[in-house]
Amino acid sequence: PVCSSLEPLAHGEVDEEVITKIEEKVNSILRNHERINIGFTKIGIIRKHSSPIIVWLGIQHSKQLEKLFADINYVMSEIGFELEKRKFQPHITLLRMKGNEDIKKLELLANTEIKLTNIFSNEIAIIRSDLFQTGAVYTKIKSFILNKGGFNG
């Protein structure tokens, strides 16, 4: 499965009781969602003070993906999280800069078009992200199968 960033699930420290509520709410809305057909658009760079900090791969917007994002955003607000107001920008983070990358080579990648379509994802996940000086460590807490109404531990 392809993994993309779904910002409504990115909310810092969350205790186990809240995670259980998230599991229940997300599980209930996924019965209305089928697997997602994903296409990629281009490689981009996020900058901070003009220096590149993240290289990402853009995902084509689709009504299906927008609806999934809106539904997750809504159930997260029911649990007590603030509604995400930023425009949804689906992407996959490819690289977080640590300072020793060849910036010139990375700059050559910026805006490179990627023509990949008809890649399907049938799973979304709650991911814990722990940031260390050596880099981010991602741990899957729960995964949800689209259109099956269940989750995997």
PDB file of C-alpha atoms in Angstrom, residues 54-131:
ATOM      1  CA  ILE A  54      11.972  18.168   2.882  1.00  0.00           C
ATOM      2  CA  VAL A  55      11.731  16.445  -0.516  1.00  0.00           C
ATOM      3  CA  TRP A  56       8.220  15.179  -1.319  1.00  0.00           C
ATOM      4  CA  LEU A  57       6.304  13.348  -4.033  1.00  0.00           C
ATOM      5  CA  GLY A  58       2.957  14.915  -4.908  1.00  0.00           C
ATOM      6  CA  ILE A  59      -0.207  12.832  -5.159  1.00  0.00           C
ATOM      7  CA  GLN A  60      -2.904  13.797  -7.680  1.00  0.00           C
ATOM      8  CA  HIS A  61      -6.006  15.312  -6.161  1.00  0.00           C
ATOM      9  CA  SER A  62      -9.137  13.211  -6.522  1.00  0.00           C
ATOM     10  CA  LYS A  63     -12.678  13.531  -5.198  1.00  0.00           C
ATOM     11  CA  GLN A  64     -12.235  10.180  -3.468  1.00  0.00           C
ATOM     12  CA  LEU A  65      -9.098  11.287  -1.614  1.00  0.00           C
ATOM     13  CA  GLU A  66     -10.621  14.681  -0.749  1.00  0.00           C
ATOM     14  CA  LYS A  67     -13.704  12.944   0.708  1.00  0.00           C
ATOM     15  CA  LEU A  68     -11.558  10.598   2.798  1.00  0.00           C
ATOM     16  CA  PHE A  69      -9.573  13.578   4.128  1.00  0.00           C
ATOM     17  CA  ALA A  70     -12.772  15.533   4.913  1.00  0.00           C
ATOM     18  CA  ASP A  71     -14.355  12.564   6.682  1.00  0.00           C
ATOM     19  CA  ILE A  72     -11.264  11.927   8.812  1.00  0.00           C
ATOM     20  CA  ASN A  73     -10.953  15.638   9.568  1.00  0.00           C
ATOM     21  CA  TYR A  74     -14.592  15.698  10.705  1.00  0.00           C
ATOM     22  CA  VAL A  75     -14.361  12.671  13.023  1.00  0.00           C
ATOM     23  CA  MET A  76     -11.142  14.028  14.508  1.00  0.00           C
ATOM     24  CA  SER A  77     -13.012  17.249  15.345  1.00  0.00           C
ATOM     25  CA  GLU A  78     -15.733  15.165  17.042  1.00  0.00           C
ATOM     26  CA  ILE A  79     -13.032  13.707  19.301  1.00  0.00           C
ATOM     27  CA  GLY A  80     -11.850  17.208  20.183  1.00  0.00           C
ATOM     28  CA  PHE A  81      -9.071  17.993  17.721  1.00  0.00           C
ATOM     29  CA  GLU A  82      -9.130  21.288  15.859  1.00  0.00           C
ATOM     30  CA  LEU A  83     -10.425  21.112  12.285  1.00  0.00           C
ATOM     31  CA  GLU A  84      -7.606  21.281   9.731  1.00  0.00           C
ATOM     32  CA  LYS A  85      -8.077  24.561   7.855  1.00  0.00           C
ATOM     33  CA  ARG A  86      -5.100  24.353   5.513  1.00  0.00           C
ATOM     34  CA  LYS A  87      -5.714  23.189   1.980  1.00  0.00           C
ATOM     35  CA  PHE A  88      -5.211  19.440   1.662  1.00  0.00           C
ATOM     36  CA  GLN A  89      -1.923  18.741  -0.135  1.00  0.00           C
ATOM     37  CA  PRO A  90      -1.556  14.955  -0.442  1.00  0.00           C
ATOM     38  CA  HIS A  91       2.063  13.865  -0.664  1.00  0.00           C
ATOM     39  CA  ILE A  92       4.627  11.321   0.388  1.00  0.00           C
ATOM     40  CA  THR A  93       7.654  12.614   2.260  1.00  0.00           C
ATOM     41  CA  LEU A  94      10.703  11.140   0.539  1.00  0.00           C
ATOM     42  CA  LEU A  95      13.524  12.798   2.488  1.00  0.00           C
ATOM     43  CA  ARG A  96      14.026  15.020   5.520  1.00  0.00           C
ATOM     44  CA  MET A  97      17.282  16.968   5.291  1.00  0.00           C
ATOM     45  CA  LYS A  98      19.928  16.302   7.904  1.00  0.00           C
ATOM     46  CA  GLY A  99      22.484  18.737   6.518  1.00  0.00           C
ATOM     47  CA  ASN A 100      24.883  16.455   4.662  1.00  0.00           C
ATOM     48  CA  GLU A 101      22.875  16.006   1.436  1.00  0.00           C
ATOM     49  CA  ASP A 102      24.091  17.149  -1.972  1.00  0.00           C
ATOM     50  CA  ILE A 103      21.773  20.155  -2.359  1.00  0.00           C
ATOM     51  CA  LYS A 104      22.688  20.714  -6.026  1.00  0.00           C
ATOM     52  CA  LYS A 105      21.575  17.206  -6.975  1.00  0.00           C
ATOM     53  CA  LEU A 106      18.373  17.564  -4.952  1.00  0.00           C
ATOM     54  CA  GLU A 107      17.604  20.891  -6.637  1.00  0.00           C
ATOM     55  CA  LEU A 108      17.760  19.113 -10.000  1.00  0.00           C
ATOM     56  CA  LEU A 109      14.888  16.900  -8.844  1.00  0.00           C
ATOM     57  CA  ALA A 110      12.619  19.818  -7.929  1.00  0.00           C
ATOM     58  CA  ASN A 111       9.521  20.015 -10.154  1.00  0.00           C
ATOM     59  CA  THR A 112      10.395  16.783 -11.957  1.00  0.00           C
ATOM     60  CA  GLU A 113       7.113  15.411 -13.283  1.00  0.00           C
ATOM     61  CA  ILE A 114       6.264  11.862 -12.295  1.00  0.00           C
ATOM     62  CA  LYS A 115       3.783  10.084 -14.566  1.00  0.00           C
ATOM     63  CA  LEU A 116       2.646   7.158 -12.438  1.00  0.00           C
ATOM     64  CA  THR A 117      -1.059   6.395 -12.279  1.00  0.00           C
ATOM     65  CA  ASN A 118      -3.375   3.554 -11.328  1.00  0.00           C
ATOM     66  CA  ILE A 119      -1.569   2.706  -8.133  1.00  0.00           C
ATOM     67  CA  PHE A 120      -4.084   1.513  -5.563  1.00  0.00           C
ATOM     68  CA  SER A 121      -4.066   1.877  -1.803  1.00  0.00           C
ATOM     69  CA  ASN A 122      -6.503  -0.091   0.290  1.00  0.00           C
ATOM     70  CA  GLU A 123      -5.089   0.870   3.666  1.00  0.00           C
ATOM     71  CA  ILE A 124      -4.606   3.925   5.845  1.00  0.00           C
ATOM     72  CA  ALA A 125      -2.803   3.942   9.180  1.00  0.00           C
ATOM     73  CA  ILE A 126      -2.298   5.799  12.416  1.00  0.00           C
ATOM     74  CA  ILE A 127       1.430   6.430  12.559  1.00  0.00           C
ATOM     75  CA  ARG A 128       3.460   7.618  15.524  1.00  0.00           C
ATOM     76  CA  SER A 129       6.335   9.883  14.536  1.00  0.00           C
ATOM     77  CA  ASP A 130       9.212  10.290  16.978  1.00  0.00           C
ATOM     78  CA  LEU A 131      11.769  12.928  16.029  1.00  0.00           C
TER      79      LEU A 131
END
